[in-house]
CSV table of N, CA, C and O in Angstrom, one decimal:
chain,number,residue,atom,x,y,z
A,1,MET,N,-17.1,4.1,7.6
A,1,MET,CA,-16.5,2.6,6.9
A,1,MET,C,-16.2,3.6,5.8
A,1,MET,O,-17.0,3.8,4.6
A,2,ALA,N,-14.7,3.3,5.0
A,2,ALA,CA,-14.5,3.7,3.7
A,2,ALA,C,-14.7,3.1,2.4
A,2,ALA,O,-15.0,1.4,2.8
A,3,VAL,N,-15.4,3.2,1.6
A,3,VAL,CA,-15.9,2.4,0.3
A,3,VAL,C,-14.3,2.7,-0.2
A,3,VAL,O,-13.8,3.7,-0.5
A,4,MET,N,-14.1,1.3,-1.0
A,4,MET,CA,-13.0,1.5,-2.0
A,4,MET,C,-13.8,1.4,-3.5
A,4,MET,O,-14.1,0.1,-3.6
A,5,HIS,N,-13.4,1.9,-4.4
A,5,HIS,CA,-14.0,2.0,-5.4
A,5,HIS,C,-13.2,1.3,-6.8
A,5,HIS,O,-12.2,1.7,-6.2
A,6,ASN,N,-14.0,0.2,-7.4
A,6,ASN,CA,-12.7,-0.3,-8.8
A,6,ASN,C,-12.7,0.5,-9.7
A,6,ASN,O,-13.9,0.7,-11.0
A,7,TRP,N,-11.6,2.0,-9.8
A,7,TRP,CA,-11.8,2.8,-11.0
A,7,TRP,C,-11.6,2.4,-11.9
A,7,TRP,O,-12.1,2.4,-13.4
A,8,GLU,N,-11.3,0.9,-12.4
A,8,GLU,CA,-10.6,0.2,-13.8
A,8,GLU,C,-11.9,-0.2,-14.3
A,8,GLU,O,-12.4,0.0,-15.5
A,9,LEU,N,-12.6,-0.7,-13.2
A,9,LEU,CA,-14.0,-1.4,-13.7
A,9,LEU,C,-15.0,-0.1,-14.3
A,9,LEU,O,-16.0,-0.1,-14.6
A,10,ILE,N,-15.1,0.7,-13.5
A,10,ILE,CA,-16.2,2.2,-13.3
A,10,ILE,C,-15.5,2.9,-14.5
A,10,ILE,O,-16.9,2.9,-15.9
A,11,ALA,N,-14.5,2.8,-15.2
A,11,ALA,CA,-13.7,3.3,-16.6
A,11,ALA,C,-14.6,1.9,-17.5
A,11,ALA,O,-15.1,2.5,-18.5
A,12,ARG,N,-14.0,1.2,-17.6
A,12,ARG,CA,-14.6,-0.3,-18.5
A,12,ARG,C,-16.2,0.1,-19.0
A,12,ARG,O,-16.7,-0.2,-19.6
A,13,ALA,N,-16.9,0.4,-17.6
A,13,ALA,CA,-18.2,0.4,-17.7
A,13,ALA,C,-18.5,1.2,-18.1
A,13,ALA,O,-20.0,1.4,-19.1
A,14,ARG,N,-18.0,2.4,-18.4
A,14,ARG,CA,-18.3,3.9,-19.2
A,14,ARG,C,-18.1,3.7,-20.7
A,14,ARG,O,-18.0,4.8,-20.9
A,15,GLY,N,-17.2,2.9,-20.8
A,15,GLY,CA,-16.5,3.2,-22.0
A,15,GLY,C,-15.2,3.7,-22.7
A,15,GLY,O,-15.2,4.0,-23.3
A,16,ILE,N,-14.5,3.8,-21.0
A,16,ILE,CA,-13.7,4.5,-21.7
A,16,ILE,C,-12.2,3.7,-21.3
A,16,ILE,O,-12.0,3.1,-20.6
A,17,ASP,N,-11.3,4.0,-22.7
A,17,ASP,CA,-10.4,3.2,-22.6
A,17,ASP,C,-9.6,4.0,-22.4
A,17,ASP,O,-8.6,4.6,-22.9
A,18,VAL,N,-8.6,3.3,-20.8
A,18,VAL,CA,-7.9,3.6,-20.3
A,18,VAL,C,-6.3,2.4,-20.3
A,18,VAL,O,-6.7,1.0,-19.9
A,19,SER,N,-5.1,2.9,-20.2
A,19,SER,CA,-4.4,2.1,-20.1
A,19,SER,C,-4.1,1.4,-18.8
A,19,SER,O,-4.5,1.9,-17.5
A,20,ALA,N,-3.2,0.7,-18.8
A,20,ALA,CA,-3.2,0.4,-16.9
A,20,ALA,C,-1.8,0.9,-17.1
A,20,ALA,O,-2.3,1.8,-15.6
A,21,GLU,N,-1.0,1.9,-17.4
A,21,GLU,CA,0.0,2.8,-17.3
A,21,GLU,C,-0.4,3.9,-16.5
A,21,GLU,O,-0.7,4.2,-15.5
A,22,GLU,N,-2.2,4.4,-17.5
A,22,GLU,CA,-2.9,5.5,-17.3
A,22,GLU,C,-3.9,5.1,-15.8
A,22,GLU,O,-4.1,6.2,-14.9
A,23,MET,N,-4.2,4.0,-15.6
A,23,MET,CA,-5.4,3.9,-14.9
A,23,MET,C,-4.0,3.4,-13.4
A,23,MET,O,-4.8,4.2,-12.3
A,24,ASP,N,-3.0,3.4,-13.3
A,24,ASP,CA,-2.5,3.4,-12.0
A,24,ASP,C,-2.0,4.6,-11.9
A,24,ASP,O,-2.3,4.9,-10.7
A,25,ARG,N,-1.9,5.5,-12.7
A,25,ARG,CA,-2.1,7.0,-12.3
A,25,ARG,C,-3.1,7.4,-12.0
A,25,ARG,O,-3.4,8.1,-10.5
A,26,LEU,N,-3.9,7.6,-12.5
A,26,LEU,CA,-5.4,8.0,-12.2
A,26,LEU,C,-6.0,7.2,-10.7
A,26,LEU,O,-6.2,8.1,-10.6
A,27,THR,N,-5.6,5.8,-10.5
A,27,THR,CA,-6.4,5.5,-9.3
A,27,THR,C,-5.6,6.3,-8.0
A,27,THR,O,-6.8,6.4,-7.2
A,28,GLY,N,-4.5,6.6,-7.9
A,28,GLY,CA,-4.4,7.5,-6.9
A,28,GLY,C,-5.0,8.7,-7.1
A,28,GLY,O,-5.3,9.1,-5.3
A,29,VAL,N,-5.0,9.2,-7.5
A,29,VAL,CA,-5.4,10.5,-7.7
A,29,VAL,C,-7.4,10.5,-7.3
A,29,VAL,O,-7.4,11.2,-6.6
A,30,LEU,N,-7.8,9.9,-7.9
A,30,LEU,CA,-9.2,9.2,-8.0
A,30,LEU,C,-9.8,8.8,-6.1
A,30,LEU,O,-10.3,9.1,-6.0
A,31,ASP,N,-8.8,8.2,-5.3
A,31,ASP,CA,-8.7,7.7,-4.4
A,31,ASP,C,-8.6,9.0,-3.6
A,31,ASP,O,-9.0,8.8,-2.5
A,32,ALA,N,-7.7,10.1,-3.8
A,32,ALA,CA,-7.6,10.9,-3.0
A,32,ALA,C,-8.8,12.1,-2.9
A,32,ALA,O,-9.0,12.9,-1.9
A,33,LEU,N,-9.3,12.3,-4.2
A,33,LEU,CA,-10.4,12.6,-4.2
A,33,LEU,C,-11.1,12.6,-3.3
A,33,LEU,O,-12.0,12.8,-3.1
A,34,GLU,N,-11.6,10.9,-3.2
A,34,GLU,CA,-12.2,10.2,-2.6
A,34,GLU,C,-12.1,10.6,-1.2
A,34,GLU,O,-13.3,11.0,-0.8
A,35,ALA,N,-11.4,10.6,-0.9
A,35,ALA,CA,-11.0,10.3,0.7
A,35,ALA,C,-11.3,12.1,0.9
A,35,ALA,O,-11.9,12.1,2.2
A,36,ALA,N,-11.1,12.6,0.1
A,36,ALA,CA,-11.3,14.4,0.5
A,36,ALA,C,-12.6,15.0,0.2
A,36,ALA,O,-13.2,15.1,1.1
A,37,TRP,N,-13.2,14.7,-0.2
A,37,TRP,CA,-14.7,14.9,-1.2
A,37,TRP,C,-15.7,13.9,0.9
A,37,TRP,O,-16.6,14.5,0.8
A,38,ALA,N,-14.9,13.0,0.5
A,38,ALA,CA,-16.1,12.1,1.7
A,38,ALA,C,-16.7,12.4,3.1
A,38,ALA,O,-17.4,12.4,3.4
A,39,PRO,N,-16.2,13.4,4.1
A,39,PRO,CA,-16.5,13.8,4.7
A,39,PRO,C,-17.5,15.3,4.3
A,39,PRO,O,-18.4,15.7,5.5
A,40,LEU,N,-17.7,15.4,3.2
A,40,LEU,CA,-18.5,16.9,2.8
A,40,LEU,C,-19.7,15.9,2.7
A,40,LEU,O,-20.8,16.7,2.8
A,41,ARG,N,-19.5,14.6,2.7
A,41,ARG,CA,-21.3,13.8,2.4
A,41,ARG,C,-21.9,14.4,3.5
A,41,ARG,O,-23.0,14.4,4.1
A,42,GLU,N,-21.6,14.1,5.1
A,42,GLU,CA,-22.0,14.0,6.0
A,42,GLU,C,-22.6,15.2,6.2
A,42,GLU,O,-23.6,15.5,6.9
A,43,LEU,N,-22.5,16.4,5.4
A,43,LEU,CA,-22.6,17.5,5.8
A,43,LEU,C,-24.5,18.0,5.2
A,43,LEU,O,-24.7,19.1,5.1
A,44,ALA,N,-24.3,17.2,3.7
A,44,ALA,CA,-25.8,17.4,2.8
A,44,ALA,C,-26.6,16.8,3.8
A,44,ALA,O,-26.5,15.5,4.4
A,45,PRO,N,-27.9,17.2,4.2
A,45,PRO,CA,-28.4,16.8,4.5
A,45,PRO,C,-29.4,15.7,3.7
A,45,PRO,O,-28.8,15.4,2.7
A,46,HIS,N,-29.8,14.4,4.6
A,46,HIS,CA,-30.0,13.1,4.2
A,46,HIS,C,-31.2,12.8,3.3
A,46,HIS,O,-31.1,12.0,2.2
A,47,GLU,N,-31.8,13.8,3.1
A,47,GLU,CA,-33.2,14.1,1.8
A,47,GLU,C,-32.4,14.2,0.5
A,47,GLU,O,-33.1,14.8,-0.4
A,48,THR,N,-31.3,14.9,-0.1
A,48,THR,CA,-30.4,15.2,-0.5
A,48,THR,C,-30.1,14.1,-1.7
A,48,THR,O,-29.5,13.2,-1.1
A,49,GLU,N,-30.8,14.6,-2.9
A,49,GLU,CA,-30.2,13.2,-3.9
A,49,GLU,C,-28.5,13.5,-4.1
A,49,GLU,O,-28.2,14.7,-4.3
A,50,PRO,N,-28.1,12.5,-3.8
A,50,PRO,CA,-26.0,12.7,-4.3
A,50,PRO,C,-26.0,12.9,-5.8
A,50,PRO,O,-26.5,12.8,-6.6
A,51,ALA,N,-25.0,14.2,-5.9
A,51,ALA,CA,-25.2,14.5,-7.3
A,51,ALA,C,-23.2,14.2,-7.3
A,51,ALA,O,-23.1,15.5,-7.5
A,52,ILE,N,-22.9,13.4,-7.5
A,52,ILE,CA,-21.3,13.0,-7.6
A,52,ILE,C,-21.1,12.3,-8.6
A,52,ILE,O,-21.3,11.2,-9.3
A,53,ALA,N,-20.1,12.9,-9.2
A,53,ALA,CA,-20.0,12.7,-10.9
A,53,ALA,C,-18.7,12.6,-11.2
A,53,ALA,O,-18.2,13.8,-10.6
A,54,TYR,N,-17.9,11.5,-11.9
A,54,TYR,CA,-16.4,11.7,-11.8
A,54,TYR,C,-16.1,11.7,-13.7
A,54,TYR,O,-17.0,10.6,-14.0
A,55,ARG,N,-15.6,12.4,-14.2
A,55,ARG,CA,-15.2,12.4,-15.8
A,55,ARG,C,-13.8,12.5,-15.8
A,55,ARG,O,-13.2,13.3,-15.3
A,56,LEU,N,-13.5,11.3,-16.6
A,56,LEU,CA,-11.9,11.6,-17.1
A,56,LEU,C,-11.9,11.9,-18.7
A,56,LEU,O,-12.8,11.3,-19.3
A,57,CYS,N,-11.8,12.5,-18.8
A,57,CYS,CA,-11.3,12.8,-20.4
A,57,CYS,C,-9.3,13.7,-20.5
A,57,CYS,O,-9.3,13.8,-19.4
A,58,ARG,N,-9.0,13.4,-21.2
A,58,ARG,CA,-7.6,13.2,-21.8
A,58,ARG,C,-7.9,14.7,-22.6
A,58,ARG,O,-8.9,15.4,-23.1
A,59,PRO,N,-6.6,15.7,-22.4
A,59,PRO,CA,-6.6,16.8,-22.7
A,59,PRO,C,-6.6,16.4,-24.4
A,59,PRO,O,-5.5,15.5,-24.8
A,60,GLU,N,-6.6,18.0,-24.8
A,60,GLU,CA,-7.1,17.5,-26.2
A,60,GLU,C,-5.4,17.9,-27.2
A,60,GLU,O,-4.4,18.9,-26.5
A,61,ARG,N,-5.5,17.2,-28.2
A,61,ARG,CA,-4.2,17.6,-29.0
A,61,ARG,C,-3.9,18.5,-29.9
A,61,ARG,O,-4.7,19.0,-30.5
A,62,GLU,N,-2.5,19.0,-29.8
A,62,GLU,CA,-2.4,20.0,-30.6
A,62,GLU,C,-2.5,19.8,-32.0
A,62,GLU,O,-1.1,19.0,-32.1
A,63,ALA,N,-3.2,20.7,-32.9
A,63,ALA,CA,-2.5,20.5,-34.3
A,63,ALA,C,-1.3,20.5,-34.7
A,63,ALA,O,-0.3,21.4,-34.3
């Protein structure tokens, strides 16, 4: 069963201010990463604590 994440809600809950345009771009990438990593979860022993974290950060601007 595929899990569909609401990335906008996750970003808001973490206090990350992302424009609608940025969120549209990020959603596709995050969905693709989630799909790529999903099969790897089955390889972890069931007693292992999950350690999945997604971090959104903007590139630093040059002065």
